[in-house]
mmCIF file of C-alpha atoms in Angstrom:
data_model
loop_
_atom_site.group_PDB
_atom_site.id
_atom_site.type_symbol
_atom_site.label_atom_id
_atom_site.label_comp_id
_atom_site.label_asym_id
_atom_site.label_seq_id
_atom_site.Cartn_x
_atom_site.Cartn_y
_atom_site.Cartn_z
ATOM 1 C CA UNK A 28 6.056 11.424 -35.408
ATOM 2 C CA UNK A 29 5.008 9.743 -32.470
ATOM 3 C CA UNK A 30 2.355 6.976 -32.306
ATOM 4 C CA UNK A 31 3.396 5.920 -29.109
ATOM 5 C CA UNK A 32 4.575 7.428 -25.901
ATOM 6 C CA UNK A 33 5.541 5.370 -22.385
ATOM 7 C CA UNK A 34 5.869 7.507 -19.171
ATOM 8 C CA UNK A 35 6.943 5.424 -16.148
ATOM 9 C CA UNK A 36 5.716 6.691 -13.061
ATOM 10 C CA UNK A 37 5.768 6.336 -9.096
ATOM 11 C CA UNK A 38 3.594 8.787 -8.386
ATOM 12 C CA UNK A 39 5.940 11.681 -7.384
ATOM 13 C CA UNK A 40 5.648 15.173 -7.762
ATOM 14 C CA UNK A 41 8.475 14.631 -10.318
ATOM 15 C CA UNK A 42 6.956 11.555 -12.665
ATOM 16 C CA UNK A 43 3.931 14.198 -12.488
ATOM 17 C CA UNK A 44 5.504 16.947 -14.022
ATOM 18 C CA UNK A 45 6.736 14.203 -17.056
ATOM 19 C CA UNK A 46 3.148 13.107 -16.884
ATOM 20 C CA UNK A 47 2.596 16.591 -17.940
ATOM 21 C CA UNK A 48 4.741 17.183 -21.030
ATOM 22 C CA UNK A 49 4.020 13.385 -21.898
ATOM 23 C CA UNK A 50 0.618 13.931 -22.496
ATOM 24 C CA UNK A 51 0.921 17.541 -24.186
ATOM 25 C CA UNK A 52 2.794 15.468 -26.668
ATOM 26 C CA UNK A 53 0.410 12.803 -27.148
ATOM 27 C CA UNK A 54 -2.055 15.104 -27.959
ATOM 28 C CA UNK A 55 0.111 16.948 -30.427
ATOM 29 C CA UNK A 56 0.789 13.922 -32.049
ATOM 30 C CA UNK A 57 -2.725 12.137 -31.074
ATOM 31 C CA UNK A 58 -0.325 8.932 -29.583
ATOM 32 C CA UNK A 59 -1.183 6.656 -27.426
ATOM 33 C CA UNK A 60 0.152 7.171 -23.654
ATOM 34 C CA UNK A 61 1.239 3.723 -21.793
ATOM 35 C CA UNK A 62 1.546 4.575 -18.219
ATOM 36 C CA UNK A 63 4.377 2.549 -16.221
ATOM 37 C CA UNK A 64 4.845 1.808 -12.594
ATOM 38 C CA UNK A 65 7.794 -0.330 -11.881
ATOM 39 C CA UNK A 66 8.074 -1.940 -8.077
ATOM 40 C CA UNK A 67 11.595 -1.825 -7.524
ATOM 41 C CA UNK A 68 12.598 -5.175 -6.116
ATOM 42 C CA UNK A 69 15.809 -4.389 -5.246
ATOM 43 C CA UNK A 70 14.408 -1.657 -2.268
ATOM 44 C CA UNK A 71 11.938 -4.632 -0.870
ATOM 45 C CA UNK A 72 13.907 -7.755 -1.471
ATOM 46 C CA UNK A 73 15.243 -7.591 2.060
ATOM 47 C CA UNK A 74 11.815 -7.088 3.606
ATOM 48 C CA UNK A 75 9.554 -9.737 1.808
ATOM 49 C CA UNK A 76 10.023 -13.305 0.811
ATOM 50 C CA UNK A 77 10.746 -15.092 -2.569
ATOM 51 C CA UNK A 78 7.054 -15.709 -3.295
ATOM 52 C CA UNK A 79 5.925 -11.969 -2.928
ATOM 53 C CA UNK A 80 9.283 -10.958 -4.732
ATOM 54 C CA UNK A 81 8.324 -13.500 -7.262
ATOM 55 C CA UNK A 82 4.668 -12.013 -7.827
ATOM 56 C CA UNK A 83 6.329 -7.980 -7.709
ATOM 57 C CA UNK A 84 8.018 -9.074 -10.727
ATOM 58 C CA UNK A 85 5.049 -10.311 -12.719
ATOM 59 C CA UNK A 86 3.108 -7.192 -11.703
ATOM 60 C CA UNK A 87 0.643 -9.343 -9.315
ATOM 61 C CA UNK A 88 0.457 -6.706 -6.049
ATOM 62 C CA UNK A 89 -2.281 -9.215 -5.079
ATOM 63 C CA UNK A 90 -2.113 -9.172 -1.122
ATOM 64 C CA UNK A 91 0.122 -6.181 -0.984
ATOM 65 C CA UNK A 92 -2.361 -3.146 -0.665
ATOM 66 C CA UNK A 93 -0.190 -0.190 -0.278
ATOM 67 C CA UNK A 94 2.227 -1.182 -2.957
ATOM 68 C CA UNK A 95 -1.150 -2.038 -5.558
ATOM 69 C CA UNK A 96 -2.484 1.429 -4.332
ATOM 70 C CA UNK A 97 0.416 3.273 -5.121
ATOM 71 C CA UNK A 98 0.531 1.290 -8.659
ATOM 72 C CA UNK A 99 -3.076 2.299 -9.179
ATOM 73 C CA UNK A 100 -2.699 5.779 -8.293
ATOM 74 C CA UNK A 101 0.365 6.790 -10.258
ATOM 75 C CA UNK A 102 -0.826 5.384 -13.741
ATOM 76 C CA UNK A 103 -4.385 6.512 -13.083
ATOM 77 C CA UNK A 104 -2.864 9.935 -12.578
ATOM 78 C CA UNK A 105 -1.610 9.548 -15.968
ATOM 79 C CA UNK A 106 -5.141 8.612 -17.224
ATOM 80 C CA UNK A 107 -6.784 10.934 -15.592
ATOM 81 C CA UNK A 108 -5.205 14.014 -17.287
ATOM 82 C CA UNK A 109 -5.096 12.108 -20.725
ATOM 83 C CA UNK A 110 -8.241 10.524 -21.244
ATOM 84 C CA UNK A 111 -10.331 14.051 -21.157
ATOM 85 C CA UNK A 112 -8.291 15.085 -23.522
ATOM 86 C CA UNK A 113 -9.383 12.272 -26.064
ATOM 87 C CA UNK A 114 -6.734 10.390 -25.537
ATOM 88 C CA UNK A 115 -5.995 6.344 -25.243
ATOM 89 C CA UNK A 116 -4.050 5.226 -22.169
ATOM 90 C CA UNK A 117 -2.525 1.824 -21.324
ATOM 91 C CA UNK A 118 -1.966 1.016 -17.610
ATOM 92 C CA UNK A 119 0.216 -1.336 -16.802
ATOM 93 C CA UNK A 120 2.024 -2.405 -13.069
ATOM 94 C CA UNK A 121 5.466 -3.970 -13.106
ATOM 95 C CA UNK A 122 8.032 -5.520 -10.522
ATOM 96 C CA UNK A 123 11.727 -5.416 -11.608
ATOM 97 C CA UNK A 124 14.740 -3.165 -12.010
ATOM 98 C CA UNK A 125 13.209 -0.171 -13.029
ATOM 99 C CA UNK A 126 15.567 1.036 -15.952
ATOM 100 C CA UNK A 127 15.652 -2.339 -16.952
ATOM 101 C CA UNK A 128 11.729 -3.043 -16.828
ATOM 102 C CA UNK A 129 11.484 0.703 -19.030
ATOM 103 C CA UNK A 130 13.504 -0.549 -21.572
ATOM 104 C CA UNK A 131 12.103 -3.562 -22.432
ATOM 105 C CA UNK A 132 9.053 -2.201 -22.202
ATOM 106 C CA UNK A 133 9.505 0.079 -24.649
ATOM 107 C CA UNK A 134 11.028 -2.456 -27.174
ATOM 108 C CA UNK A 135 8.310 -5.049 -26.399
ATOM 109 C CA UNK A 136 5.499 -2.520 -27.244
ATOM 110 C CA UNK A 137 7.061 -0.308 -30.067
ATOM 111 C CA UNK A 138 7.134 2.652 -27.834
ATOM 112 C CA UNK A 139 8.936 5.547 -29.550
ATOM 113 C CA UNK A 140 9.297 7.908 -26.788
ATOM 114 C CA UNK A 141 10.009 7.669 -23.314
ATOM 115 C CA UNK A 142 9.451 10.745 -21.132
ATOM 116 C CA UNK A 143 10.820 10.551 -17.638
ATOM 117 C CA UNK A 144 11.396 13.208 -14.773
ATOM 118 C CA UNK A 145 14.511 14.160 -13.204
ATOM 119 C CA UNK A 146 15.756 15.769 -9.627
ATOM 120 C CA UNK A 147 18.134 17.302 -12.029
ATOM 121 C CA UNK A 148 21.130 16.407 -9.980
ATOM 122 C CA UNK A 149 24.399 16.544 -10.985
ATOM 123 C CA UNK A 150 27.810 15.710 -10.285
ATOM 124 C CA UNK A 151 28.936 13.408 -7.136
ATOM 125 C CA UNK A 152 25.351 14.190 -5.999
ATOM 126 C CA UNK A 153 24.021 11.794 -8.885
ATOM 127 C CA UNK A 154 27.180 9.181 -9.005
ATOM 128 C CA UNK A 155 26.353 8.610 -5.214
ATOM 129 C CA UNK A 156 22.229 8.402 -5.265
ATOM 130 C CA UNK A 157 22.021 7.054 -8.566
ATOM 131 C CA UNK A 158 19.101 7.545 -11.575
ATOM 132 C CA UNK A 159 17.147 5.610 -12.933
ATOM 133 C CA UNK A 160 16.484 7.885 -15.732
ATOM 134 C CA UNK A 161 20.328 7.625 -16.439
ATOM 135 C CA UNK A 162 20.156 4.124 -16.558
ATOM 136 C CA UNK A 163 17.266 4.299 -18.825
ATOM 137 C CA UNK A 164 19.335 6.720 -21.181
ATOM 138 C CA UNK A 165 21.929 3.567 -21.292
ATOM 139 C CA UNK A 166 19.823 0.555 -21.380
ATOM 140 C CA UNK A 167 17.222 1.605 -24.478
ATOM 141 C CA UNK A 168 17.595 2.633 -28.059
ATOM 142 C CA UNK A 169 14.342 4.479 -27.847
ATOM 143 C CA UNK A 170 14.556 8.388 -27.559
ATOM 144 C CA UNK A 171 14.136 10.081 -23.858
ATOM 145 C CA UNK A 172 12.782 13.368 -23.050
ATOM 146 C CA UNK A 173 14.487 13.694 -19.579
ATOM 147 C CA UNK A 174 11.960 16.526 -17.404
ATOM 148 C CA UNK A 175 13.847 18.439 -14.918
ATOM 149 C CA UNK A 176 11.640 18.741 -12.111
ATOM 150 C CA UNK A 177 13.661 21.367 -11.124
ATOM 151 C CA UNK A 178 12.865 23.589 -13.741
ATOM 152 C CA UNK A 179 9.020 22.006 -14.615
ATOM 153 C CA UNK A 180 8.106 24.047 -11.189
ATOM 154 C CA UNK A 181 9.353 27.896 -12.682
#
């Protein structure tokens, strides 16, 4: 059913606990697992200039060792718990809007499911903080498995 499955990450507690039900799938379906971090320009614009902006967005952390250590962390999380398992990762680092980034992602690389975590907010909680997994939901044709971190934990 599923040949390929993309789970964006940042490293948090609550990408983990998609990392989690992403790969139990893969290995169901033996699919590939593309790991995704996204740098979200939009939170550093202010504090770095149009070059390093520039090089976010093609994925190049060259010369920006926290943000390329947090990049390399979060997807190698994602190979770490697949790869035992006999499983084929793709890492890949990013710079963009992240919902925007996911989605073409996906489309570019015939991804066929996208499993993201979730605070599991709700109401004027989420209108005010925003999601990028709801802006995922509305910028990709691809099907979402939405983890609620929430609930991942019980």
């Amino acid at each position: 059913m599923y040949d390929r499955i993309l789970v964006p990450t940042d490293g948090s507690n609550v990408a983990e606990a998609a990392v989690d039900h992403a790969v139990d799938l893969a290995e169901k379906y033996d699919a590939e697992v593309h790991a995704l971090f996204v740098a979200d320009v939009d939170a550093v614009t202010y504090s770095l200039g149009t070059e390093q902006i520039d090089r976010i967005r093609q994925g190049n952390f060259q010369g920006m060792t926290d943000l390329r250590e947090d990049a390399e962390e979060a997807t190698g999380y994602v190979k770490r718990q697949a790869e035992p398992l006999g499983l084929s990762v793709v890492e890949r680092h990013a710079g963009g809007r992240p919902h925007a980034v996911i989605a073409d992602y996906a489309a570019d690389n015939d991804i066929e499911l996208v499993v993201m975590g979730s605070h599991g907010r709700s109401g004027v909680r989420r209108a005010l903080l925003g999601s990028v997994t709801e802006r995922t939901l509305r910028s990709t044709h691809v099907p979402v498995l939405v983890v609620d971190y929430e609930r991942a934990d019980e």
